[in-house]
PDB file of C-alpha atoms in Angstrom:
ATOM      1  CA  MET A   1     -34.607  72.167  47.049  1.00 57.00           C
ATOM      2  CA  SER A   2     -32.712  73.082  43.942  1.00 86.00           C
ATOM      3  CA  ILE A   3     -31.977  70.779  41.048  1.00 89.00           C
ATOM      4  CA  TRP A   4     -28.267  71.108  41.730  1.00 92.00           C
ATOM      5  CA  LYS A   5     -28.712  69.781  45.284  1.00 94.00           C
ATOM      6  CA  TYR A   6     -30.555  66.676  44.100  1.00 94.00           C
ATOM      7  CA  GLU A   7     -27.999  66.031  41.372  1.00 95.00           C
ATOM      8  CA  ARG A   8     -25.182  66.289  43.915  1.00 97.00           C
ATOM      9  CA  ASP A   9     -27.006  63.971  46.322  1.00 96.00           C
ATOM     10  CA  ILE A  10     -27.543  61.431  43.544  1.00 97.00           C
ATOM     11  CA  GLU A  11     -23.876  61.546  42.574  1.00 98.00           C
ATOM     12  CA  ASN A  12     -22.829  61.060  46.219  1.00 98.00           C
ATOM     13  CA  LEU A  13     -25.202  58.113  46.584  1.00 98.00           C
ATOM     14  CA  LYS A  14     -23.793  56.493  43.437  1.00 98.00           C
ATOM     15  CA  ILE A  15     -20.272  56.867  44.830  1.00 98.00           C
ATOM     16  CA  GLU A  16     -21.387  55.298  48.109  1.00 98.00           C
ATOM     17  CA  ILE A  17     -23.050  52.416  46.233  1.00 98.00           C
ATOM     18  CA  ALA A  18     -19.822  51.705  44.328  1.00 98.00           C
ATOM     19  CA  ARG A  19     -17.843  51.771  47.580  1.00 98.00           C
ATOM     20  CA  LEU A  20     -20.244  49.383  49.313  1.00 98.00           C
ATOM     21  CA  GLU A  21     -20.267  47.007  46.334  1.00 98.00           C
ATOM     22  CA  ARG A  22     -16.461  46.866  46.487  1.00 98.00           C
ATOM     23  CA  ILE A  23     -16.519  46.173  50.243  1.00 97.00           C
ATOM     24  CA  ILE A  24     -19.166  43.464  49.814  1.00 97.00           C
ATOM     25  CA  SER A  25     -17.042  41.798  47.153  1.00 97.00           C
ATOM     26  CA  GLU A  26     -13.986  41.898  49.433  1.00 97.00           C
ATOM     27  CA  LYS A  27     -15.973  40.435  52.328  1.00 96.00           C
ATOM     28  CA  GLN A  28     -17.289  37.681  50.048  1.00 96.00           C
ATOM     29  CA  ASP A  29     -13.720  36.806  49.016  1.00 97.00           C
ATOM     30  CA  GLU A  30     -12.588  36.766  52.662  1.00 96.00           C
ATOM     31  CA  PHE A  31     -15.587  34.607  53.574  1.00 96.00           C
ATOM     32  CA  GLN A  32     -14.773  32.096  50.837  1.00 96.00           C
ATOM     33  CA  ARG A  33     -11.100  31.939  51.863  1.00 96.00           C
ATOM     34  CA  ALA A  34     -12.047  31.369  55.504  1.00 96.00           C
ATOM     35  CA  THR A  35     -14.514  28.665  54.479  1.00 95.00           C
ATOM     36  CA  ARG A  36     -11.884  26.879  52.379  1.00 95.00           C
ATOM     37  CA  ARG A  37      -9.417  27.011  55.276  1.00 95.00           C
ATOM     38  CA  GLY A  38     -12.050  25.533  57.575  1.00 95.00           C
ATOM     39  CA  GLU A  39     -12.243  28.589  59.835  1.00 95.00           C
ATOM     40  CA  GLU A  40     -15.965  28.403  60.504  1.00 95.00           C
ATOM     41  CA  VAL A  41     -16.045  31.020  63.271  1.00 95.00           C
ATOM     42  CA  ASP A  42     -14.224  33.576  61.125  1.00 94.00           C
ATOM     43  CA  ALA A  43     -16.369  32.647  58.126  1.00 95.00           C
ATOM     44  CA  ARG A  44     -19.573  33.283  60.087  1.00 96.00           C
ATOM     45  CA  LEU A  45     -18.273  36.622  61.340  1.00 96.00           C
ATOM     46  CA  LEU A  46     -17.254  37.690  57.833  1.00 95.00           C
ATOM     47  CA  ARG A  47     -20.610  36.590  56.424  1.00 96.00           C
ATOM     48  CA  ARG A  48     -22.414  38.619  59.101  1.00 96.00           C
ATOM     49  CA  LYS A  49     -20.359  41.690  58.175  1.00 96.00           C
ATOM     50  CA  GLN A  50     -21.115  41.126  54.506  1.00 96.00           C
ATOM     51  CA  LEU A  51     -24.840  40.907  55.219  1.00 97.00           C
ATOM     52  CA  LYS A  52     -24.662  44.143  57.209  1.00 98.00           C
ATOM     53  CA  TYR A  53     -23.034  45.905  54.248  1.00 98.00           C
ATOM     54  CA  GLU A  54     -25.649  44.433  51.899  1.00 98.00           C
ATOM     55  CA  GLU A  55     -28.437  45.851  54.083  1.00 98.00           C
ATOM     56  CA  LYS A  56     -26.759  49.247  54.041  1.00 98.00           C
ATOM     57  CA  LEU A  57     -26.460  48.974  50.245  1.00 98.00           C
ATOM     58  CA  ARG A  58     -30.205  48.322  49.943  1.00 98.00           C
ATOM     59  CA  GLU A  59     -30.920  51.392  52.083  1.00 98.00           C
ATOM     60  CA  ILE A  60     -28.653  53.567  49.924  1.00 98.00           C
ATOM     61  CA  ILE A  61     -30.306  52.256  46.750  1.00 98.00           C
ATOM     62  CA  ARG A  62     -33.711  53.156  48.215  1.00 98.00           C
ATOM     63  CA  GLU A  63     -32.415  56.652  48.975  1.00 98.00           C
ATOM     64  CA  LEU A  64     -31.086  56.910  45.413  1.00 98.00           C
ATOM     65  CA  ILE A  65     -34.450  55.964  43.924  1.00 98.00           C
ATOM     66  CA  ILE A  66     -36.235  58.513  46.106  1.00 97.00           C
ATOM     67  CA  ALA A  67     -33.708  61.227  45.215  1.00 96.00           C
ATOM     68  CA  GLU A  68     -34.052  60.474  41.488  1.00 97.00           C
ATOM     69  CA  ARG A  69     -37.836  60.706  41.739  1.00 96.00           C
ATOM     70  CA  LYS A  70     -37.594  64.008  43.611  1.00 95.00           C
ATOM     71  CA  LEU A  71     -35.155  65.336  41.007  1.00 95.00           C
ATOM     72  CA  ALA A  72     -37.531  64.398  38.198  1.00 95.00           C
ATOM     73  CA  LYS A  73     -40.392  66.099  40.034  1.00 94.00           C
ATOM     74  CA  VAL A  74     -38.381  69.284  40.656  1.00 92.00           C
ATOM     75  CA  LYS A  75     -37.216  69.386  37.031  1.00 91.00           C
ATOM     76  CA  LYS A  76     -40.791  68.993  35.843  1.00 90.00           C
ATOM     77  CA  GLU A  77     -41.994  71.746  38.182  1.00 88.00           C
ATOM     78  CA  SER A  78     -39.226  74.121  37.122  1.00 85.00           C
ATOM     79  CA  LEU A  79     -40.011  73.418  33.470  1.00 80.00           C
ATOM     80  CA  ASN A  80     -43.688  74.172  34.124  1.00 81.00           C
ATOM     81  CA  ASN A  81     -42.698  77.393  35.879  1.00 76.00           C
ATOM     82  CA  LEU A  82     -40.594  78.397  32.881  1.00 70.00           C
ATOM     83  CA  ASP A  83     -43.493  77.627  30.549  1.00 66.00           C
ATOM     84  CA  ASN A  84     -45.740  79.866  32.650  1.00 66.00           C
ATOM     85  CA  LEU A  85     -43.204  82.684  32.412  1.00 64.00           C
ATOM     86  CA  ASP A  86     -43.152  82.414  28.625  1.00 58.00           C
ATOM     87  CA  CYS A  87     -46.804  83.451  28.537  1.00 57.00           C
ATOM     88  CA  TRP A  88     -45.907  86.954  29.667  1.00 53.00           C
TER      89      TRP A  88
END
């Protein structure tokens, strides 16, 4: 894959991480409001949703780390290929 593709994937993953962090924060606020109001059933449901988003966030972060490693590897390989061309 090209360097550009990995860079685009990384940027998309960072955008998704920011979106999920915002949603998690909103769910945490809703959970706290429901808890203060004494709405235990709603609070549990909101907490479950928040945990689901947190799991998805961890998966996206794993994907980001893998993509960054692949990008570094591809950049290194392309640099080595350019160095080999300089010998001619």
